[in-house]
Amino acid sequence: MTALMKASPGRRFARPGARRRIARLMLGGATLALVPAAGWAQETPAADPAPAEGEVYRLSPVLVDRGARGDDDARSVVAREISVGGKVATSIQDTPASISVVTQREIELRDADTIEEVLSYTPGIVTDYYGSDDRNDYFQIRGFDASTYRDGLTLGTMRGVREEPYAFERVEILKGANSTLFGPSEPGGSINYVSKLPRFEEFGEVYVQGGSFEHRELGFDFGDTIDADQTLAFRLTGKLQDAEREYAHSRDDEGFLMGGLTWEPTFDTSISLVADWLVRDASPNSGGYPLDRDYSRELFFGEPDLNRHAVERATVTLLGEHDFGGGFSLRGNVRYSDLTDDFGYVYLSDYPGRPGTVVDRFQFGSDSSAQELIGNLIGQYDRDFGAIDSSTLLGAEFRDASTSTSSFYGAVAGIDVANPVYTGAPPAVAPYLVQDQDYSTQALFVQQNLSFYDTIIVTGGVRHDWLDLRQTDRVGGAPVTASDDFAEFSFRGAVTWKVTDEVSTYVSYVESVSPPGIGVEPERGEQYEIGVKYAPDAFPALFSASVFDLTKNNVTIAVVQPDGAIVRQLIGESRARGFELEGKAEITETFSIFGGYTFLDTEVVKGVVRGVDVSGKRLASTPEHMASLWATYVVPGEGARGDLTFGFGARYVGAYYFNASNDNGRSDDAVLFDASIGYKVTENAELQVNVTNLMDEQNVVGRGTADYYNPGRTVMAKLRYVW
């Protein structure tokens, strides 16, 4: 046990009888990781006695316990390590990038029930700008779309599914262009969902929850070791939800089940198998609201008989790693996913100055299926050369995916918004798109890190992706097949200066290549960033600041046409410049706080939309200012009663334009308040009540052929029992 890493203070883990697996992380964690293995460390006073079997123990400052995956995420809002990115778990403080982590503890404190809610307090991210269009999770990072990953593997054709936050022990956000780490990806940033994996200890929880909009929910998450030698552990996580949305004739039902096995036959080998199943039966869209004034969110102007969204996805993932000794280790990950995603709804097609109260409507829907196999193999070699430490990563990735889509669109009978009368499901229309697509991707990458005197860390990386695309259209006679292939390089370079053990600063240059389409050049992005991070030894905390300049070329966007149709158009080049501040701290055992601020100056450098030059316009759905703050305070019960936990948060979202032309209005500045109160009924049971949008503020957050509002006030009560 000779691990020699500067560790994060303030962590504790309970691992009854578990084997300690100790590993060295080179360069103070200068590289990033795609695998879900995390290294955690703990500082303890020298006078602490050795823990007895089954008790909570503290690791010494130089030891890293790789077996206690995610446990600190259940206890703290402050994350000090990250498992996403450059192929090995690493310290956030020494990573040359702007990084945010939403831990399991933070998700629980805010009772975040969707990914949009999970990300709503993260600097640089704007969420939920399509309001009651609930087909997907909508969010942007630094003015651009974000690419999404699960355990470091791209979600790819699974991207359109609303993910279930209860499946994850944390959500990691790596901001800026990242194709050297991830392959084809959006330039705004990347979001990695880290799955809950088995732990070598007995643990568990079960909860019931109810609240607004007839919401009823039951969930469980438990696991333990299976064999006497404690080499095999399991975990079972599930959720069942029966609910409605805030508008009439809606539903929001869900079932989720995930099971995992982890086998660790030796200190150096770990294999995890995780299988999960997600099914949703929900309403895809409220249909929007007329443009002439504000309307109640409870109203529904679509058609109850055509308002469906059915999703079913099954996923199997295999994660493995082995340390050969001598500084060489190998990791491999593979995942297979199968998805069906079908929806249909009726929406308003309004316009300013519309006479009377009858508004036109259209129907829109799609039936699709997808299958995807994706995996990687990553080798790492670490070596010391006196005052220089070296860490080299070499890897290969592959992805094979196929999709089948049938989409329909057409006009239906209008509706009198002053006296709505539903006319039933509109007659079926012939699909305007019937298409099969096949994707094949292979990639090779290398990343080199050099640490000089444990003070200066130089990081360089290069990646080459080969992409083969094939598309068959089956509308209008004989099938028409087209294909295309691409070969793209991306580069990354950075220098980190560890000013002290508590302060580090960095400068970086990173590139991105967005997933292309047949006959369409890939969108390319590049970002320059300077940042500083401060992690005090006095208490668990991490503060960061960054300044960035991000550019995206060959930009294509979705544009709503006058007849209601949606087409993609090339607008040329866009740019986002700004700075971010973020801080998360547990000041005392009873008081924690986190928040941030973003200033974002965006501009279309050159581009044309519908024949109109939009150069100089701001990017759509991108506010100039965003800020958030959440504080939690615990009033100890001291035996007379249970602990009381109070939480209060505020989110500020500045005004932004609704479209790329900046000509159909802009949102209002908005301040939204959230609150929570928890009471510890017994040592193992807690009652918690959360309120989002406490003042029930209503704002237009999206506008096309109709207005879409932000979610209204929601009150949820949860009774949770843990062991």
XYZ file of C-alpha atoms in Angstrom:
723
model
C 0.000 0.000 0.000
C 2.236 2.746 -1.284
C -0.203 5.235 -2.752
C 1.279 8.723 -2.822
C -1.446 11.141 -3.831
C -2.353 14.462 -2.261
C -5.878 13.717 -1.073
C -9.113 15.559 -0.558
C -10.044 16.400 3.037
C -13.367 15.899 4.707
C -14.407 12.462 3.369
C -15.508 9.418 5.340
C -16.708 6.017 4.282
C -18.266 3.012 5.973
C -17.077 -0.303 4.520
C -17.789 -3.145 6.969
C -15.227 -5.861 6.368
C -14.473 -4.616 2.867
C -11.075 -5.043 1.306
C -9.152 -1.820 0.843
C -7.990 -1.311 -2.695
C -5.213 1.247 -2.788
C -4.028 2.874 -6.008
C -1.749 5.646 -7.029
C -3.096 8.496 -9.190
C -0.265 10.085 -11.107
C 0.192 13.819 -11.577
C -2.215 14.778 -8.849
C -4.963 13.575 -11.184
C -4.076 15.748 -14.164
C -5.916 13.491 -16.568
C -9.653 12.857 -16.770
C -11.544 9.565 -16.739
C -14.082 7.800 -18.897
C -14.415 4.838 -16.564
C -16.673 4.925 -13.504
C -13.929 3.993 -11.051
C -13.241 6.860 -8.657
C -10.424 7.478 -6.193
C -11.307 9.012 -2.873
C -9.151 10.056 0.047
C -9.617 11.178 3.633
C -7.688 13.305 6.071
C -7.772 12.520 9.781
C -6.112 13.851 12.924
C -3.173 11.766 14.115
C -4.892 11.185 17.439
C -7.834 9.331 15.905
C -7.972 5.741 17.167
C -8.051 2.868 14.689
C -11.658 2.062 13.761
C -13.243 -1.134 14.940
C -14.750 -3.597 12.485
C -17.923 -2.141 10.970
C -17.253 1.411 12.178
C -16.741 4.495 10.059
C -13.022 4.985 9.450
C -10.895 7.768 8.017
C -8.156 7.167 5.494
C -4.784 8.812 5.901
C -3.979 11.823 3.695
C -1.877 9.730 1.285
C -4.235 6.794 0.770
C -6.862 6.424 -1.928
C -9.749 3.998 -1.381
C -10.992 3.013 -4.817
C -13.594 0.660 -3.390
C -15.825 3.305 -1.782
C -17.321 4.506 -5.038
C -19.788 7.334 -4.752
C -20.270 7.136 -0.986
C -19.142 10.707 -0.408
C -21.655 11.840 -3.028
C -24.419 10.649 -0.712
C -22.981 12.714 2.157
C -21.606 15.909 0.643
C -22.485 18.589 -1.910
C -18.752 19.140 -2.493
C -17.074 16.846 -5.016
C -13.296 16.877 -5.209
C -12.713 14.159 -7.806
C -14.205 13.473 -11.220
C -14.505 10.261 -13.215
C -15.261 11.779 -16.604
C -12.993 12.674 -19.484
C -9.412 11.587 -20.035
C -9.549 8.025 -18.890
C -8.551 7.934 -15.197
C -10.129 9.341 -12.020
C -8.678 12.692 -11.126
C -8.726 15.700 -8.842
C -11.027 18.486 -10.055
C -8.652 21.056 -8.610
C -5.795 19.941 -10.870
C -7.852 19.348 -14.018
C -7.291 22.084 -16.652
C -10.978 22.644 -17.427
C -14.097 24.220 -15.986
C -15.940 21.412 -14.183
C -19.124 21.206 -12.131
C -20.417 18.148 -10.279
C -23.933 17.663 -8.925
C -23.640 15.003 -6.232
C -26.290 12.590 -5.025
C -26.521 14.629 -1.819
C -27.323 17.818 -3.724
C -29.931 16.021 -5.835
C -31.596 14.784 -2.634
C -31.528 18.173 -0.913
C -33.274 19.839 -3.851
C -35.389 16.744 -4.650
C -34.505 17.177 -8.327
C -36.838 14.889 -10.275
C -35.619 15.602 -13.831
C -32.218 16.264 -15.390
C -33.356 19.830 -16.118
C -33.923 20.299 -12.379
C -30.601 18.624 -11.546
C -28.728 21.127 -13.742
C -30.744 24.231 -12.836
C -28.205 25.476 -10.231
C -25.106 24.873 -12.380
C -23.329 27.986 -13.752
C -23.236 28.311 -17.524
C -26.282 26.101 -18.104
C -29.727 27.304 -19.134
C -32.460 24.672 -18.848
C -36.130 24.094 -19.641
C -36.346 26.774 -22.362
C -39.110 24.796 -24.119
C -41.335 24.794 -21.033
C -44.135 22.236 -21.293
C -42.566 20.462 -24.269
C -41.503 17.453 -22.212
C -40.289 15.026 -24.874
C -36.635 15.606 -23.986
C -34.383 17.182 -21.386
C -33.501 20.614 -22.772
C -30.317 22.386 -21.719
C -27.463 24.387 -23.217
C -23.936 25.033 -21.966
C -22.327 28.371 -22.758
C -24.873 29.067 -25.488
C -24.513 25.772 -27.358
C -26.004 22.300 -27.185
C -24.414 19.788 -24.831
C -23.381 16.234 -25.636
C -24.471 13.593 -23.124
C -22.703 10.478 -21.852
C -23.326 7.711 -19.380
C -20.317 6.265 -17.614
C -18.132 7.957 -20.218
C -19.847 6.336 -23.226
C -21.888 8.573 -25.519
C -25.652 8.154 -25.367
C -25.734 8.705 -29.135
C -29.055 7.498 -30.516
C -30.374 7.280 -26.933
C -29.994 11.068 -26.520
C -33.710 11.857 -26.953
C -34.777 9.942 -23.837
C -35.429 11.815 -20.592
C -32.942 10.231 -18.215
C -33.934 9.143 -14.705
C -31.808 10.983 -12.088
C -32.415 8.272 -9.467
C -30.189 5.972 -11.536
C -27.116 8.150 -10.959
C -24.839 8.814 -8.028
C -23.655 12.062 -9.622
C -23.872 14.206 -12.748
C -20.586 15.636 -14.062
C -20.403 18.680 -16.332
C -17.242 19.356 -18.322
C -17.584 22.725 -20.068
C -16.194 23.670 -23.456
C -15.143 21.739 -26.560
C -14.110 18.171 -25.682
C -13.820 15.998 -28.798
C -10.272 14.934 -27.954
C -11.721 13.271 -24.865
C -15.134 12.188 -26.132
C -15.068 12.039 -29.920
C -17.756 13.826 -31.947
C -19.462 16.184 -29.493
C -21.026 19.619 -29.171
C -18.704 22.557 -28.359
C -20.668 23.911 -25.385
C -19.710 21.055 -23.142
C -20.367 17.488 -22.087
C -22.574 15.984 -19.399
C -21.703 12.584 -17.961
C -24.189 10.573 -15.898
C -22.398 8.265 -13.448
C -24.453 5.136 -12.735
C -24.970 3.768 -9.252
C -22.725 0.714 -8.907
C -22.593 -1.997 -6.236
C -20.623 -1.261 -3.063
C -18.951 -3.769 -0.758
C -21.136 -2.990 2.230
C -24.735 -3.386 3.276
C -26.817 -0.277 2.522
C -30.267 0.651 1.385
C -33.171 3.046 1.258
C -36.852 3.014 0.389
C -39.080 6.055 -0.024
C -42.612 7.136 -0.835
C -43.412 10.537 -2.311
C -46.541 12.470 -3.216
C -47.514 15.979 -4.170
C -48.726 18.353 -6.849
C -50.483 17.146 -9.984
C -51.589 13.848 -8.470
C -47.972 12.769 -8.111
C -47.402 9.394 -6.423
C -44.006 7.707 -6.362
C -42.226 4.752 -4.768
C -38.489 4.085 -4.963
C -35.817 1.784 -3.527
C -32.045 1.402 -3.695
C -30.194 -1.305 -1.762
C -27.215 -3.654 -1.988
C -24.719 -5.807 -0.130
C -21.946 -8.323 -0.616
C -23.021 -11.818 -1.656
C -20.164 -14.191 -0.814
C -18.215 -14.786 2.374
C -14.949 -13.608 0.800
C -16.595 -10.297 -0.135
C -15.497 -10.461 -3.748
C -19.033 -10.189 -5.189
C -21.530 -7.381 -4.509
C -24.947 -6.494 -5.882
C -27.174 -3.420 -6.114
C -30.853 -3.060 -7.048
C -32.436 0.322 -7.785
C -35.994 1.026 -8.870
C -38.746 3.614 -9.150
C -42.479 3.538 -9.944
C -44.313 6.788 -10.683
C -47.985 7.585 -11.325
C -48.521 11.293 -11.991
C -49.945 14.021 -14.192
C -48.459 17.207 -15.563
C -49.769 20.675 -14.694
C -52.039 21.001 -17.759
C -55.307 19.144 -18.350
C -55.496 15.752 -20.086
C -51.901 14.901 -19.203
C -49.971 12.087 -17.587
C -46.425 11.477 -16.414
C -46.074 7.786 -15.568
C -42.765 5.947 -15.320
C -41.224 2.646 -14.341
C -37.483 2.126 -13.822
C -35.444 -0.867 -12.665
C -31.638 -1.263 -12.561
C -29.569 -4.132 -11.231
C -25.812 -4.465 -10.931
C -23.144 -7.007 -9.982
C -19.513 -6.202 -9.243
C -16.848 -8.918 -8.990
C -13.454 -8.080 -7.490
C -11.516 -11.363 -7.228
C -8.241 -9.569 -6.430
C -7.058 -6.144 -5.357
C -6.201 -5.380 -8.976
C -9.267 -6.602 -10.897
C -12.840 -5.332 -11.021
C -15.706 -6.266 -13.352
C -19.190 -4.739 -13.148
C -22.314 -5.751 -15.039
C -25.250 -3.317 -14.971
C -28.640 -3.825 -16.642
C -31.506 -1.335 -16.559
C -34.984 -0.918 -18.005
C -36.845 2.379 -18.390
C -40.466 2.784 -19.529
C -42.391 6.055 -19.753
C -46.057 6.674 -20.571
C -46.463 10.426 -20.657
C -47.816 13.469 -22.450
C -45.263 14.961 -24.824
C -46.492 18.549 -25.058
C -49.159 20.954 -23.806
C -49.584 22.210 -27.386
C -48.436 25.676 -26.353
C -50.412 28.803 -25.488
C -51.681 31.676 -27.691
C -49.395 34.654 -28.243
C -51.859 37.457 -27.433
C -51.728 37.299 -23.604
C -50.880 35.128 -20.618
C -53.004 32.019 -20.089
C -53.381 29.627 -17.191
C -50.932 26.723 -17.286
C -53.857 24.398 -16.565
C -55.399 24.993 -20.006
C -54.859 22.543 -22.842
C -55.341 23.480 -26.497
C -54.180 20.245 -28.096
C -56.250 17.072 -28.504
C -56.647 14.578 -25.631
C -56.984 11.723 -28.134
C -53.615 12.552 -29.736
C -51.280 13.378 -26.906
C -49.064 10.354 -26.305
C -45.417 9.643 -25.645
C -44.353 6.043 -25.058
C -40.704 5.219 -24.351
C -39.124 1.864 -23.597
C -35.366 1.375 -23.307
C -33.266 -1.575 -22.185
C -29.522 -1.245 -21.546
C -26.754 -3.663 -20.569
C -23.306 -2.343 -19.628
C -20.060 -4.178 -18.831
C -17.246 -2.264 -17.086
C -13.853 -3.819 -16.370
C -10.387 -2.827 -15.189
C -7.141 -4.582 -14.282
C -3.872 -3.305 -12.847
C -0.948 -5.345 -14.206
C 1.577 -3.660 -11.916
C 4.684 -1.782 -12.939
C 2.576 1.285 -13.738
C 0.435 -0.378 -16.436
C -3.341 -0.763 -16.202
C -6.090 -1.608 -18.664
C -9.777 -0.647 -18.727
C -12.573 -1.699 -21.011
C -16.231 -0.719 -21.223
C -19.032 -1.869 -23.516
C -22.756 -1.087 -23.619
C -25.732 -2.287 -25.687
C -28.993 -0.311 -25.797
C -32.365 -0.940 -27.434
C -34.974 1.827 -27.645
C -38.495 2.482 -28.939
C -39.719 6.080 -28.748
C -43.161 6.997 -30.142
C -45.058 10.270 -29.742
C -47.831 12.321 -31.291
C -49.540 15.584 -30.359
C -51.437 18.618 -31.648
C -50.008 22.112 -31.212
C -51.096 25.715 -31.793
C -49.881 27.728 -34.764
C -50.549 31.321 -33.765
C -49.161 34.640 -35.012
C -49.087 38.234 -33.679
C -52.182 40.243 -34.546
C -54.322 37.179 -35.201
C -57.994 38.275 -35.500
C -60.675 36.565 -33.424
C -60.174 33.722 -30.968
C -59.786 30.738 -33.311
C -56.181 29.553 -33.610
C -54.848 27.190 -36.268
C -53.360 23.861 -35.188
C -51.078 21.177 -36.588
C -50.370 17.577 -35.669
C -46.872 16.240 -35.344
C -45.461 12.883 -34.317
C -42.855 10.230 -34.821
C -42.427 6.485 -34.317
C -38.798 5.441 -33.951
C -36.571 2.632 -32.800
C -32.829 2.436 -32.212
C -30.141 -0.099 -31.362
C -26.621 0.785 -30.342
C -23.407 -1.037 -29.394
C -20.549 1.077 -28.080
C -17.308 0.364 -26.274
C -13.710 1.344 -25.586
C -10.379 -0.114 -24.493
C -7.946 2.123 -22.627
C -4.368 1.488 -21.562
C -2.487 3.649 -19.070
C 1.234 3.657 -18.267
C 2.638 5.699 -15.364
C 6.319 6.214 -14.651
C 8.598 8.444 -12.589
C 11.716 10.131 -13.971
C 13.040 11.769 -10.845
C 11.400 15.185 -10.636
C 9.195 14.392 -13.640
C 6.127 12.184 -13.484
C 4.660 10.816 -16.705
C 1.226 9.383 -17.438
C 0.390 8.127 -20.920
C -3.035 7.019 -22.084
C -3.696 5.185 -25.328
C -7.140 4.019 -26.308
C -9.541 2.882 -28.987
C -13.307 3.318 -29.202
C -16.045 2.001 -31.463
C -19.746 2.633 -31.987
C -22.298 0.901 -34.217
C -25.846 2.229 -34.199
C -28.960 2.057 -36.318
C -32.266 3.945 -36.198
C -35.612 3.681 -37.972
C -37.927 6.701 -37.982
C -41.365 7.449 -39.393
C -42.596 11.041 -38.882
C -45.888 12.708 -39.757
C -47.051 16.316 -39.897
C -50.202 18.086 -41.101
C -52.894 20.695 -40.463
C -55.882 19.906 -38.233
C -59.012 21.798 -37.213
C -58.418 25.039 -35.326
C -59.611 25.651 -31.792
C -61.467 28.542 -30.155
C -59.146 29.482 -27.290
C -61.954 31.440 -25.600
C -64.177 28.340 -25.532
C -62.077 25.238 -26.286
C -63.966 22.304 -27.804
C -61.974 19.184 -28.647
C -62.720 17.467 -31.964
C -61.049 14.120 -31.312
C -57.974 12.573 -32.821
C -57.368 14.076 -36.274
C -57.353 11.791 -39.308
C -54.073 10.034 -39.907
C -51.784 11.617 -42.483
C -49.142 10.009 -44.652
C -45.659 10.280 -43.153
C -43.421 12.919 -44.675
C -40.320 11.016 -43.511
C -39.602 7.285 -43.401
C -35.906 6.801 -42.885
C -33.348 4.238 -41.772
C -29.908 5.375 -40.636
C -26.741 3.467 -39.776
C -23.761 4.916 -37.949
C -20.325 3.390 -37.586
C -17.510 5.098 -35.712
C -13.967 4.069 -34.825
C -11.433 6.190 -33.001
C -7.868 6.176 -31.717
C -6.623 8.638 -29.113
C -3.559 9.372 -27.038
C -3.033 11.732 -24.134
C 0.253 12.583 -22.456
C 0.675 14.266 -19.080
C 3.961 15.452 -17.614
C 4.258 16.791 -14.086
C 7.392 18.786 -13.251
C 8.314 18.930 -9.542
C 4.627 18.355 -8.730
C 4.070 22.010 -9.647
C 3.700 22.399 -13.426
C 1.486 19.922 -15.290
C 1.536 19.847 -19.091
C -1.309 18.038 -20.844
C -1.559 17.234 -24.555
C -3.950 15.045 -26.502
C -4.912 14.088 -30.032
C -7.751 11.988 -31.347
C -8.742 10.722 -34.782
C -12.313 9.645 -35.543
C -13.532 7.734 -38.581
C -17.287 8.068 -39.186
C -19.328 6.141 -41.747
C -22.961 7.162 -42.291
C -25.643 5.451 -44.356
C -29.202 6.650 -44.870
C -32.173 5.135 -46.712
C -35.303 7.195 -47.447
C -38.497 5.238 -48.107
C -41.006 7.986 -48.986
C -42.222 8.538 -52.539
C -41.492 5.354 -54.426
C -38.377 3.214 -54.465
C -35.970 3.520 -51.514
C -33.171 6.040 -52.020
C -29.873 5.341 -50.251
C -27.102 7.821 -49.588
C -23.868 7.471 -47.662
C -20.945 9.567 -46.524
C -17.768 9.177 -44.515
C -15.626 11.541 -42.506
C -12.175 11.479 -40.933
C -11.600 14.148 -38.308
C -8.723 15.105 -36.003
C -9.163 17.010 -32.749
C -6.512 18.397 -30.403
C -6.196 19.467 -26.785
C -3.446 21.232 -24.887
C -3.198 22.707 -21.391
C -0.803 23.834 -18.690
C -1.666 23.724 -14.993
C 0.307 25.539 -12.294
C -0.172 24.275 -8.734
C 0.525 27.549 -6.951
C 0.037 25.921 -3.542
C -1.602 22.749 -2.271
C -4.844 24.743 -2.140
C -4.636 26.876 -5.286
C -4.135 25.894 -8.920
C -4.476 27.837 -12.154
C -4.557 26.727 -15.778
C -4.691 27.781 -19.407
C -6.158 25.468 -22.056
C -7.039 25.086 -25.723
C -9.584 22.445 -26.760
C -11.432 21.476 -29.947
C -14.721 19.816 -30.848
C -16.193 18.111 -33.900
C -19.982 17.755 -33.804
C -21.627 14.621 -35.208
C -22.103 15.334 -38.942
C -24.908 14.483 -41.351
C -24.775 13.120 -44.874
C -23.682 15.884 -47.231
C -23.192 18.313 -44.330
C -19.783 19.339 -43.041
C -19.231 18.642 -39.329
C -19.605 21.614 -37.031
C -16.226 22.430 -35.505
C -15.591 24.299 -32.284
C -12.594 25.612 -30.403
C -12.216 27.162 -26.978
C -9.532 29.122 -25.158
C -9.885 29.231 -21.373
C -8.027 30.550 -18.351
C -9.082 29.503 -14.876
C -8.210 29.296 -11.203
C -9.414 26.894 -8.492
C -9.194 27.060 -4.726
C -9.774 24.076 -2.423
C -9.163 25.123 1.203
C -7.818 22.611 3.706
C -9.863 24.125 6.541
C -13.208 22.693 5.397
C -14.662 20.800 2.408
C -15.032 23.354 -0.368
C -14.126 24.113 -3.955
C -14.196 27.561 -5.564
C -13.445 28.242 -9.229
C -13.359 31.066 -11.746
C -12.803 30.921 -15.502
C -12.692 33.175 -18.555
C -13.371 31.626 -21.961
C -13.693 32.329 -25.690
C -15.665 29.680 -27.582
C -16.261 29.611 -31.349
C -18.387 27.258 -33.449
C -18.195 27.016 -37.260
C -20.549 25.442 -39.841
C -23.446 25.981 -37.428
C -26.840 24.502 -38.313
C -30.020 25.236 -36.331
C -33.685 24.236 -36.345
C -35.828 27.035 -37.822
C -39.651 27.216 -37.639
C -41.070 28.159 -41.053
C -44.138 30.405 -41.568
C -46.286 27.320 -42.299
C -45.252 25.681 -39.012
C -42.768 23.246 -40.518
C -39.309 22.888 -38.953
C -36.181 22.685 -41.112
C -32.449 22.862 -40.379
C -30.491 25.786 -41.803
C -26.790 26.673 -41.924
C -26.022 29.995 -40.241
C -22.216 29.988 -40.473
C -20.194 30.961 -37.397
C -21.157 31.750 -33.799
C -19.148 32.837 -30.787
C -19.594 32.898 -27.001
C -17.329 34.784 -24.625
C -17.654 35.233 -20.915
C -16.663 34.222 -17.426
C -18.016 31.966 -14.689
C -17.797 31.822 -10.923
C -18.760 28.790 -8.861
C -18.443 27.784 -5.250
C -19.546 24.842 -3.118
C -18.709 24.667 0.575
C -19.634 22.874 3.761
C -18.723 25.649 6.158
C -19.655 23.648 9.256
C -21.289 20.318 9.949
C -24.670 22.091 9.947
C -24.278 24.695 7.190
C -23.540 24.231 3.487
C -23.890 26.578 0.535
C -23.370 26.454 -3.223
C -23.955 28.811 -6.116
C -22.493 30.556 -9.113
C -22.678 33.339 -11.660
C -22.243 33.405 -15.443
C -21.724 36.319 -17.821
C -22.171 35.258 -21.442
C -21.693 37.490 -24.490
C -22.860 35.608 -27.600
C -22.918 36.644 -31.246
C -23.626 35.209 -34.674
C -20.405 36.209 -36.420
C -21.798 35.394 -39.848
C -24.917 33.627 -41.008
C -28.208 33.759 -42.882
C -31.649 32.516 -41.735
C -34.544 32.439 -44.251
C -32.505 34.629 -46.559
C -31.948 37.284 -43.895
C -28.459 38.163 -42.656
C -28.365 37.511 -38.897
C -24.752 38.566 -38.357
C -24.399 40.421 -35.069
C -27.483 38.801 -33.528
C -27.382 37.048 -30.150
C -27.754 33.292 -29.871
C -31.269 32.067 -29.138
C -32.259 30.960 -25.617
C -28.995 32.315 -24.217
C -29.184 34.884 -21.395
C -26.377 37.328 -20.798
C -26.522 36.882 -17.024
C -27.336 33.841 -14.883
C -26.913 33.329 -11.153
C -27.965 30.841 -8.489
C -27.546 30.266 -4.758
C -28.697 27.475 -2.414
C -28.071 27.244 1.323
C -28.845 24.414 3.760
C -28.871 24.721 7.550
C -29.395 21.889 10.037
C -30.814 22.565 13.503
C -29.638 19.611 15.643
C -32.337 17.919 17.697
C -30.021 17.239 20.658
C -32.195 14.334 21.780
C -35.374 16.320 22.458
C -36.487 15.965 18.848
C -35.130 15.015 15.459
C -32.836 17.222 13.418
C -34.514 19.958 11.365
C -33.018 20.763 7.951
C -33.903 24.002 6.163
C -32.976 24.743 2.554
C -33.564 27.828 0.451
C -32.491 28.643 -3.087
C -32.812 31.359 -5.717
C -32.221 31.198 -9.452
C -31.824 34.249 -11.697
C -32.118 33.878 -15.476
C -31.606 36.980 -17.570
C -33.609 37.885 -20.666
C -32.875 36.130 -23.953
C -34.184 36.096 -27.524
C -36.479 33.280 -28.606
C -35.005 32.684 -32.072
C -31.827 33.120 -34.100
C -33.198 36.152 -35.962
C -33.966 37.942 -32.662
C -37.263 39.071 -34.211
C -40.049 37.243 -32.345
C -39.566 38.674 -28.875
C -37.495 37.922 -25.833
C -38.095 36.539 -22.376
C -38.297 38.616 -19.219
C -35.691 38.560 -16.483
C -36.808 35.969 -13.958
C -36.007 35.195 -10.335
C -37.339 31.863 -9.064
C -37.234 30.700 -5.445
C -37.114 27.137 -4.134
C -37.292 25.852 -0.570
C -37.156 22.667 1.484
C -37.656 21.512 5.046
C -36.732 18.134 6.475
C -37.386 16.464 9.812
C -35.547 13.408 11.069
C -38.372 11.292 12.436
C -36.054 8.549 13.705
C -32.375 7.718 13.309
C -33.153 6.086 9.961
C -36.286 7.882 8.751
C -36.699 11.436 7.454
C -39.651 13.443 6.176
C -38.800 16.114 3.587
C -40.973 18.693 1.837
C -39.679 20.566 -1.233
C -41.251 23.485 -3.070
C -39.983 24.609 -6.483
C -40.963 28.004 -7.915
C -42.184 29.013 -4.471
C -43.899 32.221 -5.656
C -45.456 30.482 -8.703
C -43.865 32.950 -11.119
C -45.049 32.534 -14.721
C -42.842 33.559 -17.639
C -42.639 32.803 -21.340
C -39.460 30.758 -21.768
C -39.908 29.655 -25.390
C -41.771 30.925 -28.430
C -42.292 29.557 -31.928
C -45.811 29.175 -33.252
C -47.002 29.385 -29.625
C -45.789 30.456 -26.187
C -44.351 28.027 -23.659
C -44.200 28.811 -19.933
C -41.771 27.834 -17.194
C -42.987 25.130 -14.769
C -45.333 26.365 -12.051
C -45.153 25.849 -8.305
C -44.682 22.220 -7.278
C -44.937 20.866 -3.738
C -43.585 17.384 -2.962
C -43.440 15.460 0.329
C -41.119 12.463 0.722
C -40.770 9.945 3.547
C -37.430 8.139 3.300
C -36.044 5.252 5.331
C -32.346 4.332 5.084
C -30.188 1.580 6.543
